[in-house]
Each structure stands twice: as structure tokens, then as C-alpha cells.
mmCIF file of C-alpha atoms in Angstrom:
data_model
loop_
_atom_site.group_PDB
_atom_site.id
_atom_site.type_symbol
_atom_site.label_atom_id
_atom_site.label_comp_id
_atom_site.label_asym_id
_atom_site.label_seq_id
_atom_site.Cartn_x
_atom_site.Cartn_y
_atom_site.Cartn_z
ATOM 1 C CA MET A 1 -10.744 -16.668 -9.185
ATOM 2 C CA PRO A 2 -10.090 -19.445 -6.309
ATOM 3 C CA SER A 3 -7.310 -22.103 -7.479
ATOM 4 C CA THR A 4 -8.301 -25.178 -8.951
ATOM 5 C CA GLU A 5 -5.179 -27.148 -7.862
ATOM 6 C CA ASP A 6 -4.407 -28.602 -4.502
ATOM 7 C CA ILE A 7 -1.964 -26.602 -2.245
ATOM 8 C CA ASP A 8 1.606 -26.286 -4.156
ATOM 9 C CA THR A 9 4.005 -25.802 -1.132
ATOM 10 C CA THR A 10 7.220 -24.698 -3.423
ATOM 11 C CA GLY A 11 9.185 -22.463 -1.420
ATOM 12 C CA ILE A 12 6.826 -22.096 1.459
ATOM 13 C CA SER A 13 7.990 -22.038 4.880
ATOM 14 C CA ARG A 14 6.089 -22.312 8.423
ATOM 15 C CA TYR A 15 7.111 -20.600 11.961
ATOM 16 C CA SER A 16 5.311 -21.942 15.362
ATOM 17 C CA ILE A 17 3.833 -19.663 17.836
ATOM 18 C CA PRO A 18 3.386 -21.653 20.961
ATOM 19 C CA ASP A 19 0.367 -20.636 23.154
ATOM 20 C CA PHE A 20 -1.082 -17.861 20.523
ATOM 21 C CA LYS A 21 -3.581 -15.535 22.213
ATOM 22 C CA PHE A 22 -6.584 -15.312 20.109
ATOM 23 C CA LEU A 23 -8.575 -12.468 20.503
ATOM 24 C CA ASP A 24 -11.963 -14.485 21.833
ATOM 25 C CA GLY A 25 -9.582 -15.885 24.877
ATOM 26 C CA SER A 26 -8.548 -19.223 23.683
ATOM 27 C CA SER A 27 -5.359 -20.189 23.268
ATOM 28 C CA LEU A 28 -3.403 -22.221 20.567
ATOM 29 C CA THR A 29 0.204 -23.130 19.050
ATOM 30 C CA ILE A 30 -0.153 -22.171 15.504
ATOM 31 C CA GLU A 31 1.831 -22.150 12.654
ATOM 32 C CA VAL A 32 2.031 -19.453 10.055
ATOM 33 C CA ALA A 33 2.948 -20.465 6.418
ATOM 34 C CA TYR A 34 5.077 -17.778 4.355
ATOM 35 C CA ARG A 35 7.192 -17.620 1.534
ATOM 36 C CA SER A 36 10.065 -15.103 1.047
ATOM 37 C CA PHE A 37 10.977 -13.712 -2.309
ATOM 38 C CA ASN A 38 13.878 -11.871 -2.719
ATOM 39 C CA PRO A 39 15.170 -12.521 1.007
ATOM 40 C CA SER A 40 18.681 -10.252 0.558
ATOM 41 C CA ALA A 41 16.845 -6.843 -0.150
ATOM 42 C CA ALA A 42 16.898 -4.353 2.513
ATOM 43 C CA LYS A 43 13.304 -3.189 2.208
ATOM 44 C CA VAL A 44 10.446 -5.496 3.172
ATOM 45 C CA VAL A 45 6.648 -5.936 1.725
ATOM 46 C CA CYS A 46 4.123 -7.927 3.413
ATOM 47 C CA ILE A 47 1.261 -9.397 1.028
ATOM 48 C CA PRO A 48 -1.040 -11.421 2.811
ATOM 49 C CA THR A 49 -3.418 -13.825 1.230
ATOM 50 C CA CYS A 50 -6.835 -13.058 -0.204
ATOM 51 C CA TYR A 51 -10.261 -15.104 0.147
ATOM 52 C CA GLY A 52 -9.896 -18.661 -2.205
ATOM 53 C CA GLY A 53 -6.013 -17.623 -2.288
ATOM 54 C CA ARG A 54 -3.081 -19.599 -1.470
ATOM 55 C CA ILE A 55 0.647 -18.094 -1.323
ATOM 56 C CA ASN A 56 1.550 -19.435 -4.416
ATOM 57 C CA ASN A 57 -1.055 -18.045 -6.592
ATOM 58 C CA THR A 58 -0.967 -14.820 -4.982
ATOM 59 C CA LEU A 59 -0.192 -11.806 -7.025
ATOM 60 C CA ASN A 60 2.985 -10.569 -5.941
ATOM 61 C CA PHE A 61 4.325 -7.915 -8.335
ATOM 62 C CA THR A 62 7.888 -9.384 -7.833
ATOM 63 C CA SER A 63 8.281 -9.252 -11.600
ATOM 64 C CA GLY A 64 7.674 -5.468 -11.580
ATOM 65 C CA ALA A 65 7.252 -2.958 -8.952
ATOM 66 C CA LEU A 66 8.795 -5.076 -6.513
ATOM 67 C CA LYS A 67 11.387 -6.352 -7.913
ATOM 68 C CA ASP A 68 13.882 -4.830 -5.420
ATOM 69 C CA TYR A 69 12.196 -5.737 -2.368
ATOM 70 C CA HIS A 70 12.021 -8.393 0.064
ATOM 71 C CA VAL A 71 8.725 -9.594 -0.213
ATOM 72 C CA VAL A 72 7.116 -11.868 2.149
ATOM 73 C CA VAL A 73 3.702 -13.813 1.005
ATOM 74 C CA ILE A 74 1.757 -14.694 3.873
ATOM 75 C CA ALA A 75 -1.137 -17.016 4.487
ATOM 76 C CA MET A 76 -3.677 -15.570 6.928
ATOM 77 C CA LEU A 77 -4.919 -18.249 9.690
ATOM 78 C CA GLY A 78 -7.606 -20.006 8.104
ATOM 79 C CA ASN A 79 -6.652 -20.319 4.721
ATOM 80 C CA GLY A 80 -5.767 -24.008 5.199
ATOM 81 C CA GLU A 81 -2.116 -23.369 4.606
ATOM 82 C CA SER A 82 -1.080 -21.906 7.917
ATOM 83 C CA THR A 83 -3.158 -23.173 10.737
ATOM 84 C CA SER A 84 -7.158 -23.266 10.129
ATOM 85 C CA PRO A 85 -9.754 -25.439 11.147
ATOM 86 C CA SER A 86 -9.083 -28.229 8.381
ATOM 87 C CA ASN A 87 -5.869 -28.634 10.135
ATOM 88 C CA THR A 88 -7.098 -28.687 13.976
ATOM 89 C CA ALA A 89 -8.564 -30.922 15.825
ATOM 90 C CA GLU A 90 -12.354 -30.466 15.779
ATOM 91 C CA GLY A 91 -13.789 -28.131 17.779
ATOM 92 C CA GLN A 92 -10.296 -26.339 18.695
ATOM 93 C CA PHE A 93 -10.158 -23.729 16.196
ATOM 94 C CA PRO A 94 -11.440 -20.337 17.448
ATOM 95 C CA GLN A 95 -13.783 -17.840 15.733
ATOM 96 C CA LEU A 96 -11.167 -16.018 13.820
ATOM 97 C CA ASP A 97 -10.679 -12.226 13.777
ATOM 98 C CA TYR A 98 -8.908 -9.891 11.898
ATOM 99 C CA GLN A 99 -6.709 -8.743 14.969
ATOM 100 C CA ASP A 100 -5.564 -12.731 15.192
ATOM 101 C CA VAL A 101 -4.385 -12.626 11.594
ATOM 102 C CA VAL A 102 -2.510 -9.702 11.601
ATOM 103 C CA LYS A 103 -1.017 -10.131 14.865
ATOM 104 C CA SER A 104 0.292 -13.716 13.963
ATOM 105 C CA GLN A 105 1.971 -11.820 10.921
ATOM 106 C CA TYR A 106 3.573 -9.282 13.104
ATOM 107 C CA GLN A 107 5.002 -11.932 15.054
ATOM 108 C CA LEU A 108 6.267 -13.981 12.132
ATOM 109 C CA LEU A 109 8.272 -10.945 10.411
ATOM 110 C CA THR A 110 9.461 -9.282 13.856
ATOM 111 C CA GLN A 111 10.509 -12.608 15.965
ATOM 112 C CA HIS A 112 11.346 -14.938 12.925
ATOM 113 C CA LEU A 113 12.107 -12.859 10.139
ATOM 114 C CA ALA A 114 13.712 -10.057 12.406
ATOM 115 C CA VAL A 115 11.994 -7.326 10.369
ATOM 116 C CA ARG A 116 12.188 -3.904 11.954
ATOM 117 C CA GLU A 117 9.898 -1.936 9.418
ATOM 118 C CA LEU A 118 7.954 -2.715 6.635
ATOM 119 C CA GLU A 119 8.034 -0.660 3.466
ATOM 120 C CA ALA A 120 4.583 -1.278 2.536
ATOM 121 C CA VAL A 121 1.529 -4.220 3.271
ATOM 122 C CA ILE A 122 -0.107 -4.965 -0.076
ATOM 123 C CA GLY A 123 -3.221 -6.991 -0.315
ATOM 124 C CA PHE A 124 -6.358 -8.015 -2.319
ATOM 125 C CA SER A 125 -9.707 -8.355 -1.067
ATOM 126 C CA MET A 126 -9.494 -9.885 2.083
ATOM 127 C CA GLY A 127 -6.074 -9.278 1.953
ATOM 128 C CA ALA A 128 -6.780 -5.657 1.539
ATOM 129 C CA GLN A 129 -8.848 -5.739 4.637
ATOM 130 C CA GLN A 130 -5.699 -6.824 6.422
ATOM 131 C CA ALA A 131 -3.339 -3.987 4.714
ATOM 132 C CA PHE A 132 -6.033 -1.696 6.738
ATOM 133 C CA TYR A 133 -5.891 -3.397 9.806
ATOM 134 C CA TRP A 134 -2.190 -3.296 9.703
ATOM 135 C CA ALA A 135 -2.398 0.356 9.320
ATOM 136 C CA CYS A 136 -4.400 0.924 12.196
ATOM 137 C CA MET A 137 -2.593 -1.672 14.533
ATOM 138 C CA TYR A 138 0.807 -1.166 13.914
ATOM 139 C CA PRO A 139 1.082 2.464 12.263
ATOM 140 C CA ASP A 140 4.332 2.922 13.371
ATOM 141 C CA PHE A 141 5.961 -0.207 11.746
ATOM 142 C CA MET A 142 4.912 0.321 8.308
ATOM 143 C CA LYS A 143 5.462 3.275 5.824
ATOM 144 C CA VAL A 144 2.741 2.319 2.990
ATOM 145 C CA SER A 145 -0.407 0.622 3.044
ATOM 146 C CA ILE A 146 -2.155 -0.429 -0.354
ATOM 147 C CA PRO A 147 -5.417 -2.278 -0.560
ATOM 148 C CA ILE A 148 -6.859 -3.472 -3.749
ATOM 149 C CA CYS A 149 -10.147 -4.101 -3.973
ATOM 150 C CA GLY A 150 -11.264 -4.296 -0.149
ATOM 151 C CA SER A 151 -12.271 -1.898 2.582
ATOM 152 C CA ALA A 152 -11.732 -0.958 6.201
ATOM 153 C CA LYS A 153 -15.065 -1.755 6.973
ATOM 154 C CA THR A 154 -17.278 -4.572 5.349
ATOM 155 C CA SER A 155 -20.806 -2.699 3.950
ATOM 156 C CA PRO A 156 -24.178 -4.159 4.557
ATOM 157 C CA HIS A 157 -24.255 -5.063 1.024
ATOM 158 C CA ASN A 158 -21.161 -7.181 1.008
ATOM 159 C CA TRP A 159 -22.295 -8.842 3.945
ATOM 160 C CA ALA A 160 -25.542 -9.968 2.560
ATOM 161 C CA PHE A 161 -23.293 -11.069 -0.736
ATOM 162 C CA LEU A 162 -21.723 -13.602 1.478
ATOM 163 C CA GLU A 163 -25.144 -14.706 3.338
ATOM 164 C CA GLY A 164 -25.604 -16.396 -0.470
ATOM 165 C CA PRO A 165 -22.635 -19.062 -0.627
ATOM 166 C CA LYS A 166 -22.344 -19.540 2.960
ATOM 167 C CA GLY A 167 -26.185 -20.503 3.048
ATOM 168 C CA ALA A 168 -25.542 -22.887 -0.218
ATOM 169 C CA LEU A 169 -23.001 -24.811 1.806
ATOM 170 C CA LEU A 170 -24.397 -24.789 5.220
ATOM 171 C CA ASN A 171 -27.435 -26.274 3.774
ATOM 172 C CA SER A 172 -26.348 -28.595 1.654
ATOM 173 C CA VAL A 173 -27.229 -32.511 2.122
ATOM 174 C CA ASP A 174 -23.769 -33.628 2.215
ATOM 175 C CA TYR A 175 -22.497 -30.736 4.459
ATOM 176 C CA ALA A 176 -24.511 -32.593 7.162
ATOM 177 C CA ASP A 177 -24.890 -29.641 9.705
ATOM 178 C CA GLY A 178 -20.974 -30.039 10.126
ATOM 179 C CA ALA A 179 -20.802 -33.594 10.716
ATOM 180 C CA TYR A 180 -19.004 -34.341 7.352
ATOM 181 C CA ARG A 181 -16.105 -35.016 8.934
ATOM 182 C CA ALA A 182 -17.370 -37.334 11.097
ATOM 183 C CA LYS A 183 -19.065 -39.209 8.384
ATOM 184 C CA GLY A 184 -15.960 -39.117 6.382
ATOM 185 C CA VAL A 185 -17.603 -37.491 3.600
ATOM 186 C CA ASN A 186 -16.365 -34.626 1.452
ATOM 187 C CA PRO A 187 -18.998 -32.558 0.701
ATOM 188 C CA THR A 188 -18.566 -31.843 -2.954
ATOM 189 C CA ARG A 189 -22.427 -30.967 -3.481
ATOM 190 C CA GLY A 190 -22.053 -28.034 -0.821
ATOM 191 C CA LEU A 191 -18.570 -26.930 -1.872
ATOM 192 C CA HIS A 192 -20.356 -26.713 -5.763
ATOM 193 C CA ALA A 193 -23.206 -24.961 -4.512
ATOM 194 C CA PHE A 194 -20.770 -22.613 -2.673
ATOM 195 C CA GLY A 195 -19.077 -21.736 -5.954
ATOM 196 C CA ARG A 196 -22.286 -21.714 -8.246
ATOM 197 C CA ALA A 197 -23.679 -19.167 -5.880
ATOM 198 C CA TYR A 198 -20.381 -16.848 -5.580
ATOM 199 C CA CYS A 199 -19.689 -17.015 -9.122
ATOM 200 C CA ALA A 200 -21.727 -13.943 -10.550
ATOM 201 C CA TRP A 201 -20.397 -11.863 -7.909
ATOM 202 C CA ALA A 202 -17.000 -12.116 -8.612
ATOM 203 C CA MET A 203 -17.090 -10.429 -12.363
ATOM 204 C CA SER A 204 -18.981 -7.245 -13.873
ATOM 205 C CA ALA A 205 -22.455 -7.703 -15.654
ATOM 206 C CA ALA A 206 -20.556 -6.246 -18.815
ATOM 207 C CA TRP A 207 -18.056 -8.846 -18.174
ATOM 208 C CA PHE A 208 -20.898 -11.424 -18.980
ATOM 209 C CA ARG A 209 -22.195 -9.261 -21.537
ATOM 210 C CA GLU A 210 -18.841 -9.390 -23.583
ATOM 211 C CA LYS A 211 -18.835 -13.228 -23.252
ATOM 212 C CA ILE A 212 -15.311 -12.726 -21.718
ATOM 213 C CA TRP A 213 -15.809 -16.396 -20.428
ATOM 214 C CA GLN A 214 -15.943 -17.360 -24.210
ATOM 215 C CA LYS A 215 -13.578 -14.776 -25.723
ATOM 216 C CA GLU A 216 -10.801 -15.188 -23.262
ATOM 217 C CA LEU A 217 -11.043 -18.030 -21.511
ATOM 218 C CA GLY A 218 -12.220 -20.419 -24.040
ATOM 219 C CA PHE A 219 -15.519 -21.781 -22.676
ATOM 220 C CA GLU A 220 -18.362 -22.350 -24.941
ATOM 221 C CA THR A 221 -21.107 -21.928 -22.525
ATOM 222 C CA VAL A 222 -21.664 -19.815 -19.148
ATOM 223 C CA ASP A 223 -22.547 -23.105 -17.125
ATOM 224 C CA GLN A 224 -19.099 -24.912 -18.683
ATOM 225 C CA PHE A 225 -17.151 -21.892 -17.193
ATOM 226 C CA ILE A 226 -19.127 -21.808 -13.589
ATOM 227 C CA VAL A 227 -18.201 -25.738 -13.569
ATOM 228 C CA ALA A 228 -14.722 -25.332 -14.163
ATOM 229 C CA GLU A 229 -13.590 -22.400 -12.361
ATOM 230 C CA TRP A 230 -15.973 -22.317 -9.588
ATOM 231 C CA GLU A 231 -17.624 -25.362 -8.815
ATOM 232 C CA ARG A 232 -14.454 -27.498 -9.139
ATOM 233 C CA SER A 233 -12.192 -24.702 -7.769
ATOM 234 C CA PHE A 234 -13.508 -25.275 -4.451
ATOM 235 C CA GLU A 235 -13.255 -28.827 -4.212
ATOM 236 C CA SER A 236 -9.720 -28.356 -2.507
ATOM 237 C CA TRP A 237 -10.883 -26.238 0.104
ATOM 238 C CA ASP A 238 -12.359 -27.529 3.674
ATOM 239 C CA PRO A 239 -15.673 -26.141 4.127
ATOM 240 C CA GLU A 240 -14.811 -24.771 7.703
ATOM 241 C CA ASP A 241 -11.807 -22.688 6.020
ATOM 242 C CA LEU A 242 -14.298 -21.256 3.875
ATOM 243 C CA LEU A 243 -16.955 -20.846 6.480
ATOM 244 C CA VAL A 244 -14.396 -19.394 9.233
ATOM 245 C CA LEU A 245 -12.789 -16.495 6.505
ATOM 246 C CA ALA A 246 -16.091 -15.761 5.689
ATOM 247 C CA ARG A 247 -17.405 -14.806 8.916
ATOM 248 C CA MET A 248 -14.466 -12.726 9.520
ATOM 249 C CA TRP A 249 -14.804 -10.982 6.089
ATOM 250 C CA GLN A 250 -18.493 -10.282 7.133
ATOM 251 C CA ALA A 251 -16.984 -8.848 10.857
ATOM 252 C CA ALA A 252 -14.371 -6.657 9.149
ATOM 253 C CA ASP A 253 -14.575 -3.151 10.895
ATOM 254 C CA VAL A 254 -11.115 -1.133 11.937
ATOM 255 C CA GLY A 255 -13.517 0.710 14.267
ATOM 256 C CA VAL A 256 -13.530 -2.393 16.833
ATOM 257 C CA LEU A 257 -9.908 -1.157 17.496
ATOM 258 C CA ARG A 258 -11.391 1.815 19.308
ATOM 259 C CA LYS A 259 -13.313 2.456 22.522
ATOM 260 C CA ASP A 260 -15.523 4.155 20.597
ATOM 261 C CA GLY A 261 -16.157 2.028 17.509
ATOM 262 C CA ASP A 262 -15.770 5.033 15.251
ATOM 263 C CA TYR A 263 -14.006 3.292 12.146
ATOM 264 C CA THR A 264 -13.594 6.916 10.314
ATOM 265 C CA LYS A 265 -11.749 8.066 13.747
ATOM 266 C CA ALA A 266 -9.529 4.822 13.069
ATOM 267 C CA LEU A 267 -8.813 5.909 9.597
ATOM 268 C CA GLU A 268 -8.421 9.414 10.751
ATOM 269 C CA ASN A 269 -5.511 8.297 13.249
ATOM 270 C CA VAL A 270 -3.663 6.155 10.348
ATOM 271 C CA LYS A 271 0.153 7.417 9.766
ATOM 272 C CA ALA A 272 1.032 5.281 6.804
ATOM 273 C CA ARG A 273 0.668 6.804 3.032
ATOM 274 C CA VAL A 274 -2.379 4.837 1.827
ATOM 275 C CA LEU A 275 -2.939 4.140 -2.069
ATOM 276 C CA VAL A 276 -6.517 2.822 -2.174
ATOM 277 C CA MET A 277 -7.221 0.986 -5.100
ATOM 278 C CA PRO A 278 -10.649 -0.132 -6.060
ATOM 279 C CA ALA A 279 -11.873 -1.756 -9.405
ATOM 280 C CA ARG A 280 -14.872 -0.039 -11.011
ATOM 281 C CA THR A 281 -17.145 -2.665 -11.663
ATOM 282 C CA ASP A 282 -16.384 -4.802 -8.114
ATOM 283 C CA GLN A 283 -19.529 -5.643 -6.660
ATOM 284 C CA TYR A 284 -18.150 -6.428 -3.319
ATOM 285 C CA PHE A 285 -16.429 -3.276 -2.973
ATOM 286 C CA PRO A 286 -17.344 -0.554 -5.341
ATOM 287 C CA PRO A 287 -15.218 2.521 -5.374
ATOM 288 C CA GLU A 288 -17.935 4.675 -3.987
ATOM 289 C CA ASP A 289 -17.215 3.021 -0.176
ATOM 290 C CA SER A 290 -13.301 3.585 -1.058
ATOM 291 C CA GLU A 291 -13.942 7.575 -1.933
ATOM 292 C CA ILE A 292 -15.877 7.766 1.387
ATOM 293 C CA GLU A 293 -12.606 5.982 3.077
ATOM 294 C CA VAL A 294 -9.947 8.067 1.532
ATOM 295 C CA LYS A 295 -11.762 11.438 2.782
ATOM 296 C CA HIS A 296 -10.717 10.097 6.515
ATOM 297 C CA LEU A 297 -7.075 9.322 5.600
ATOM 298 C CA LYS A 298 -4.650 12.117 6.300
ATOM 299 C CA HIS A 299 -2.390 10.835 3.788
ATOM 300 C CA GLY A 300 -4.721 8.772 1.390
ATOM 301 C CA GLU A 301 -4.829 8.697 -2.708
ATOM 302 C CA LEU A 302 -7.486 6.949 -4.937
ATOM 303 C CA ALA A 303 -6.610 5.088 -7.894
ATOM 304 C CA VAL A 304 -9.722 3.127 -9.461
ATOM 305 C CA LEU A 305 -8.989 0.142 -11.835
ATOM 306 C CA GLU A 306 -11.300 1.021 -14.945
ATOM 307 C CA THR A 307 -11.921 -2.522 -15.826
ATOM 308 C CA ILE A 308 -14.686 -4.950 -16.600
ATOM 309 C CA TRP A 309 -13.406 -7.666 -14.900
ATOM 310 C CA GLY A 310 -15.013 -6.954 -11.476
ATOM 311 C CA HIS A 311 -13.481 -7.969 -8.428
ATOM 312 C CA ILE A 312 -10.882 -10.511 -10.007
ATOM 313 C CA GLY A 313 -9.597 -7.364 -12.135
ATOM 314 C CA GLY A 314 -7.497 -6.204 -8.939
ATOM 315 C CA GLY A 315 -6.432 -10.095 -8.389
ATOM 316 C CA GLY A 316 -4.121 -10.689 -11.184
ATOM 317 C CA ALA A 317 -7.024 -12.067 -13.473
ATOM 318 C CA ASN A 318 -5.756 -10.483 -16.731
ATOM 319 C CA ASP A 319 -2.470 -9.093 -17.705
ATOM 320 C CA ALA A 320 -3.669 -5.160 -18.536
ATOM 321 C CA ASP A 321 -5.174 -4.745 -14.884
ATOM 322 C CA THR A 322 -2.147 -6.179 -13.677
ATOM 323 C CA GLU A 323 0.403 -3.987 -15.326
ATOM 324 C CA TRP A 324 -1.814 -1.010 -14.528
ATOM 325 C CA MET A 325 -1.715 -1.897 -11.227
ATOM 326 C CA ASP A 326 1.928 -2.490 -10.895
ATOM 327 C CA LYS A 327 2.826 0.917 -12.195
ATOM 328 C CA LYS A 328 0.616 2.543 -10.120
ATOM 329 C CA ILE A 329 2.249 0.738 -7.186
ATOM 330 C CA ALA A 330 5.539 1.145 -8.202
ATOM 331 C CA ALA A 331 5.123 5.406 -8.560
ATOM 332 C CA PHE A 332 3.443 5.512 -5.024
ATOM 333 C CA LEU A 333 6.566 3.658 -3.592
ATOM 334 C CA LYS A 334 8.946 6.069 -5.241
ATOM 335 C CA GLN A 335 6.793 9.045 -3.687
#
């Protein structure tokens, strides 16, 4: 679930990249926000943020599987911490692509932190899609890729899901066709509609049937849960940040890195060992899609998270799922 708090800046640093070239041909001086954990460790792991994620609420495994690693959690461009529409002059932020995001992270790691090799890139959801792009864009720079609840190419079903919350926001009265900034309005109604349209997809039908919102989260009704955890949670987000990231998510396809556009061949050329971890009840990135992708990886392994928590099970929503993932990651890194 997205954070209900304003941005926590504890431990966060920023790296400026002058005249950064975006895929669409535009240039902009950007800042990449990040946080280093255990920076004296020799082996480095990169963890990019997910959709609705901030650096300090990103599951980082630093108390378990990654306790002996230098872990760098990086805010992807567009998330409100790194350069984004919300902190850029109106109209100057380009349409974002995963290639831009991963390139900016590579420059941060190599030019600023002097990292020569990554032990792994680990990411959840949109972070998982970044992990796939990392493996395809910089095949000789990393040993391991661990995408959790994500895909190398966004499916048509996933694309269609995102049209729901996007449409709720875009058509809200207070979003005003994007003129909310000029009017000095915080489009709360649109942000609430976005969260309400998003909510049911994040968990599974079984999660709702078993009333986990009541038994474990303490809400008396589903509506109370939606208001507290999904409407209010997006109040701290700028609409344009949400939209630029959603469009990038929809466009995800590592096949664009090849002239022939074949994403299966892009996966076949991945040199890293890849641990693909979908959740059994994920409605965005079902395990059936992951099974197809693993077949095209030379060094791929599939480990399905058996959970009723749906997509958010892979993001640290409950201790049991987090412990299972932690053990899988630790064992895979030791191979």
C-alpha cells in the first residue's frame, strides 16, 4: 500500500546530473535521491523504489538477507523524491521511460558512488520492472537480478487495470484537465478517486473474503479501510507524478532495447542469474506471466510466493511473506 505519510527525508542524499539526456531527446538537470545502508560493505545491492513507494518505506532486507551488503535504495525519477513533474517547472518534465530511470541510477552508482559492479538489483512491482531493465541494459555490470511481483513487459490486462485509476484522476473536477496548479488547488477528490479505483486490485479476492482488513488491520468495514489506506494515502502525491509513473509502467517492455522489438530475445540475452518471485494471487503480475518469462532466461529460477495478500504481499505488507522472501533472497545470493 502507498505511504500515508509525507516524504520522510531521513538519511536521504541527492546526486545532481547536469544536462541529463532523456530518451525522448530532451535534456534537463536532474537530481537522483538515494539512501545508502551499510556503505562500508564491499558488495553492493541496488533497490529501486516501486509505484507509490518512497525511499524510507521501501522493503530493503537490510536486517536479514542483505545485512552484510552495501544497499543503495534509489528513488526512481518521477516518484517525488528524485526529479519529478512535482518539483520541475510546469511543462518541462519529459515523458518518462524506464531507460531514463535506469540510466540515471547507473550514473549515480558509477560516477558518484564509484561502484564498479553490482551484486544484485532487487525490486518490487515497478522496482521489479527496473530490475529486468537493469539486466538487459547493463548485462556485465550485475551478477543477480531479483524482480518481485513484476514483469519484463506489461501485459494488456495490467495496462487495462491502470486505465481505471488514471481515468478516475484525469476526469475529476478538481484535477481540472491538469490546470489544478494554475488554480492553486490540491485535487483531493481526484486523488481519492484514484486510490478508490486502485484499491481492489492490490489484494486478492481471498484477502477480502477472509476479512483481513478487519482481522489484521483493525478496520470495521471495507469502506473504512479504503478511506484510510487508499484515499488518504495518495493525498501526499502530486497527480502528475502518479500519471507519469503509470504511463511508464504501462509502456514497460524490454523488447524496445532491441531493433527487432522481441522481448523474449532480450530475456534470452540476460547474463545475470535471475530469481523471479511472483505472488500466487497477484492480479497485476500473475505467476503465469512469470512462468513464461522464466522460460526465456538462461539462468532463471521461479519462486512463487504463496500468499492471499495479492500484489502487496511482495512489498512487505505482512511479516510471514517478508520472511519467506528474505530466506529465498539469502539462499539465491549464496549460490
